[in-house]
Amino acid sequence: AVLLLSKLPTEMVGDPLGVERLCDAVNVILSLQNADGGFATYELTRSYRWLELINPAETFGDIVIDYP
């Protein structure tokens, strides 16, 4: 969104963000990426798939860990 806004006149959108702030934004996005390259819906996947085997709530299958 910021890249698109940077193409508009400053009278319309205000002063542009500095390069350092853009790099910080990219670093935050990349820090949310899982080891397999995907993105979870809430937070990084911090567990193993085998954990689903001990999920006592069969009604809610595949909910113990978040799949990308």
mmCIF file with all atom_site columns, C-alpha atoms in Angstrom:
data_model
loop_
_atom_site.group_PDB
_atom_site.id
_atom_site.type_symbol
_atom_site.label_atom_id
_atom_site.label_alt_id
_atom_site.label_comp_id
_atom_site.label_asym_id
_atom_site.label_entity_id
_atom_site.label_seq_id
_atom_site.pdbx_PDB_ins_code
_atom_site.Cartn_x
_atom_site.Cartn_y
_atom_site.Cartn_z
_atom_site.occupancy
_atom_site.B_iso_or_equiv
_atom_site.pdbx_formal_charge
_atom_site.auth_seq_id
_atom_site.auth_comp_id
_atom_site.auth_asym_id
_atom_site.auth_atom_id
_atom_site.pdbx_PDB_model_num
ATOM 1  C CA . ALA A 1 1  ? 0.000   0.000   0.000  1.00 0.00 ? 1  ALA A CA 1
ATOM 2  C CA . VAL A 1 2  ? 2.819   2.383   0.848  1.00 0.00 ? 2  VAL A CA 1
ATOM 3  C CA . LEU A 1 3  ? 4.459   1.746   -2.513 1.00 0.00 ? 3  LEU A CA 1
ATOM 4  C CA . LEU A 1 4  ? 1.220   2.622   -4.295 1.00 0.00 ? 4  LEU A CA 1
ATOM 5  C CA . LEU A 1 5  ? 0.769   5.747   -2.184 1.00 0.00 ? 5  LEU A CA 1
ATOM 6  C CA . SER A 1 6  ? 4.324   6.824   -3.005 1.00 0.00 ? 6  SER A CA 1
ATOM 7  C CA . LYS A 1 7  ? 3.245   7.222   -6.642 1.00 0.00 ? 7  LYS A CA 1
ATOM 8  C CA . LEU A 1 8  ? 0.602   9.831   -5.725 1.00 0.00 ? 8  LEU A CA 1
ATOM 9  C CA . PRO A 1 9  ? 1.353   13.546  -5.281 1.00 0.00 ? 9  PRO A CA 1
ATOM 10 C CA . THR A 1 10 ? 2.543   14.574  -1.805 1.00 0.00 ? 10 THR A CA 1
ATOM 11 C CA . GLU A 1 11 ? -0.238  17.182  -1.666 1.00 0.00 ? 11 GLU A CA 1
ATOM 12 C CA . MET A 1 12 ? -2.701  14.294  -1.625 1.00 0.00 ? 12 MET A CA 1
ATOM 13 C CA . VAL A 1 13 ? -0.975  11.733  0.637  1.00 0.00 ? 13 VAL A CA 1
ATOM 14 C CA . GLY A 1 14 ? 1.579   13.704  2.639  1.00 0.00 ? 14 GLY A CA 1
ATOM 15 C CA . ASP A 1 15 ? 5.310   13.230  3.042  1.00 0.00 ? 15 ASP A CA 1
ATOM 16 C CA . PRO A 1 16 ? 6.747   9.899   1.866  1.00 0.00 ? 16 PRO A CA 1
ATOM 17 C CA . LEU A 1 17 ? 8.117   7.342   4.309  1.00 0.00 ? 17 LEU A CA 1
ATOM 18 C CA . GLY A 1 18 ? 11.855  6.999   4.574  1.00 0.00 ? 18 GLY A CA 1
ATOM 19 C CA . VAL A 1 19 ? 13.724  4.007   3.208  1.00 0.00 ? 19 VAL A CA 1
ATOM 20 C CA . GLU A 1 20 ? 14.591  2.854   6.738  1.00 0.00 ? 20 GLU A CA 1
ATOM 21 C CA . ARG A 1 21 ? 10.895  2.626   7.696  1.00 0.00 ? 21 ARG A CA 1
ATOM 22 C CA . LEU A 1 22 ? 10.129  0.664   4.530  1.00 0.00 ? 22 LEU A CA 1
ATOM 23 C CA . CYS A 1 23 ? 12.956  -1.760  5.359  1.00 0.00 ? 23 CYS A CA 1
ATOM 24 C CA . ASP A 1 24 ? 11.599  -2.128  8.904  1.00 0.00 ? 24 ASP A CA 1
ATOM 25 C CA . ALA A 1 25 ? 8.165   -2.996  7.508  1.00 0.00 ? 25 ALA A CA 1
ATOM 26 C CA . VAL A 1 26 ? 9.639   -5.655  5.222  1.00 0.00 ? 26 VAL A CA 1
ATOM 27 C CA . ASN A 1 27 ? 11.629  -7.116  8.126  1.00 0.00 ? 27 ASN A CA 1
ATOM 28 C CA . VAL A 1 28 ? 8.476   -7.399  10.255 1.00 0.00 ? 28 VAL A CA 1
ATOM 29 C CA . ILE A 1 29 ? 6.625   -9.210  7.472  1.00 0.00 ? 29 ILE A CA 1
ATOM 30 C CA . LEU A 1 30 ? 9.526   -11.606 6.931  1.00 0.00 ? 30 LEU A CA 1
ATOM 31 C CA . SER A 1 31 ? 9.769   -12.306 10.674 1.00 0.00 ? 31 SER A CA 1
ATOM 32 C CA . LEU A 1 32 ? 6.205   -13.682 10.553 1.00 0.00 ? 32 LEU A CA 1
ATOM 33 C CA . GLN A 1 33 ? 7.111   -16.270 7.905  1.00 0.00 ? 33 GLN A CA 1
ATOM 34 C CA . ASN A 1 34 ? 7.283   -19.932 8.941  1.00 0.00 ? 34 ASN A CA 1
ATOM 35 C CA . ALA A 1 35 ? 10.310  -22.117 8.231  1.00 0.00 ? 35 ALA A CA 1
ATOM 36 C CA . ASP A 1 36 ? 8.458   -23.821 5.360  1.00 0.00 ? 36 ASP A CA 1
ATOM 37 C CA . GLY A 1 37 ? 7.924   -20.466 3.629  1.00 0.00 ? 37 GLY A CA 1
ATOM 38 C CA . GLY A 1 38 ? 4.243   -20.093 4.502  1.00 0.00 ? 38 GLY A CA 1
ATOM 39 C CA . PHE A 1 39 ? 2.425   -17.738 6.802  1.00 0.00 ? 39 PHE A CA 1
ATOM 40 C CA . ALA A 1 40 ? 0.150   -18.885 9.621  1.00 0.00 ? 40 ALA A CA 1
ATOM 41 C CA . THR A 1 41 ? -3.112  -17.080 10.361 1.00 0.00 ? 41 THR A CA 1
ATOM 42 C CA . TYR A 1 42 ? -2.235  -15.984 13.889 1.00 0.00 ? 42 TYR A CA 1
ATOM 43 C CA . GLU A 1 43 ? 1.392   -16.602 14.878 1.00 0.00 ? 43 GLU A CA 1
ATOM 44 C CA . LEU A 1 44 ? 4.385   -18.657 13.816 1.00 0.00 ? 44 LEU A CA 1
ATOM 45 C CA . THR A 1 45 ? 3.944   -22.412 13.858 1.00 0.00 ? 45 THR A CA 1
ATOM 46 C CA . ARG A 1 46 ? 5.883   -23.516 16.919 1.00 0.00 ? 46 ARG A CA 1
ATOM 47 C CA . SER A 1 47 ? 4.927   -27.151 17.168 1.00 0.00 ? 47 SER A CA 1
ATOM 48 C CA . TYR A 1 48 ? 5.047   -30.430 15.269 1.00 0.00 ? 48 TYR A CA 1
ATOM 49 C CA . ARG A 1 49 ? 2.414   -32.148 13.125 1.00 0.00 ? 49 ARG A CA 1
ATOM 50 C CA . TRP A 1 50 ? 2.525   -35.237 15.370 1.00 0.00 ? 50 TRP A CA 1
ATOM 51 C CA . LEU A 1 51 ? 0.933   -33.148 18.104 1.00 0.00 ? 51 LEU A CA 1
ATOM 52 C CA . GLU A 1 52 ? -2.378  -33.548 16.254 1.00 0.00 ? 52 GLU A CA 1
ATOM 53 C CA . LEU A 1 53 ? -2.243  -37.280 17.093 1.00 0.00 ? 53 LEU A CA 1
ATOM 54 C CA . ILE A 1 54 ? -2.865  -36.540 20.767 1.00 0.00 ? 54 ILE A CA 1
ATOM 55 C CA . ASN A 1 55 ? -5.633  -34.002 20.109 1.00 0.00 ? 55 ASN A CA 1
ATOM 56 C CA . PRO A 1 56 ? -8.452  -35.176 22.423 1.00 0.00 ? 56 PRO A CA 1
ATOM 57 C CA . ALA A 1 57 ? -11.135 -33.168 20.620 1.00 0.00 ? 57 ALA A CA 1
ATOM 58 C CA . GLU A 1 58 ? -11.922 -35.225 17.517 1.00 0.00 ? 58 GLU A CA 1
ATOM 59 C CA . THR A 1 59 ? -14.682 -32.791 16.654 1.00 0.00 ? 59 THR A CA 1
ATOM 60 C CA . PHE A 1 60 ? -12.097 -30.081 16.130 1.00 0.00 ? 60 PHE A CA 1
ATOM 61 C CA . GLY A 1 61 ? -9.549  -31.995 14.073 1.00 0.00 ? 61 GLY A CA 1
ATOM 62 C CA . ASP A 1 62 ? -6.434  -30.202 12.860 1.00 0.00 ? 62 ASP A CA 1
ATOM 63 C CA . ILE A 1 63 ? -6.788  -27.296 15.296 1.00 0.00 ? 63 ILE A CA 1
ATOM 64 C CA . VAL A 1 64 ? -3.898  -27.900 17.687 1.00 0.00 ? 64 VAL A CA 1
ATOM 65 C CA . ILE A 1 65 ? -1.384  -26.334 15.327 1.00 0.00 ? 65 ILE A CA 1
ATOM 66 C CA . ASP A 1 66 ? -1.999  -23.775 12.591 1.00 0.00 ? 66 ASP A CA 1
ATOM 67 C CA . TYR A 1 67 ? -1.275  -24.984 9.076  1.00 0.00 ? 67 TYR A CA 1
ATOM 68 C CA . PRO A 1 68 ? -0.070  -22.486 6.460  1.00 0.00 ? 68 PRO A CA 1
#
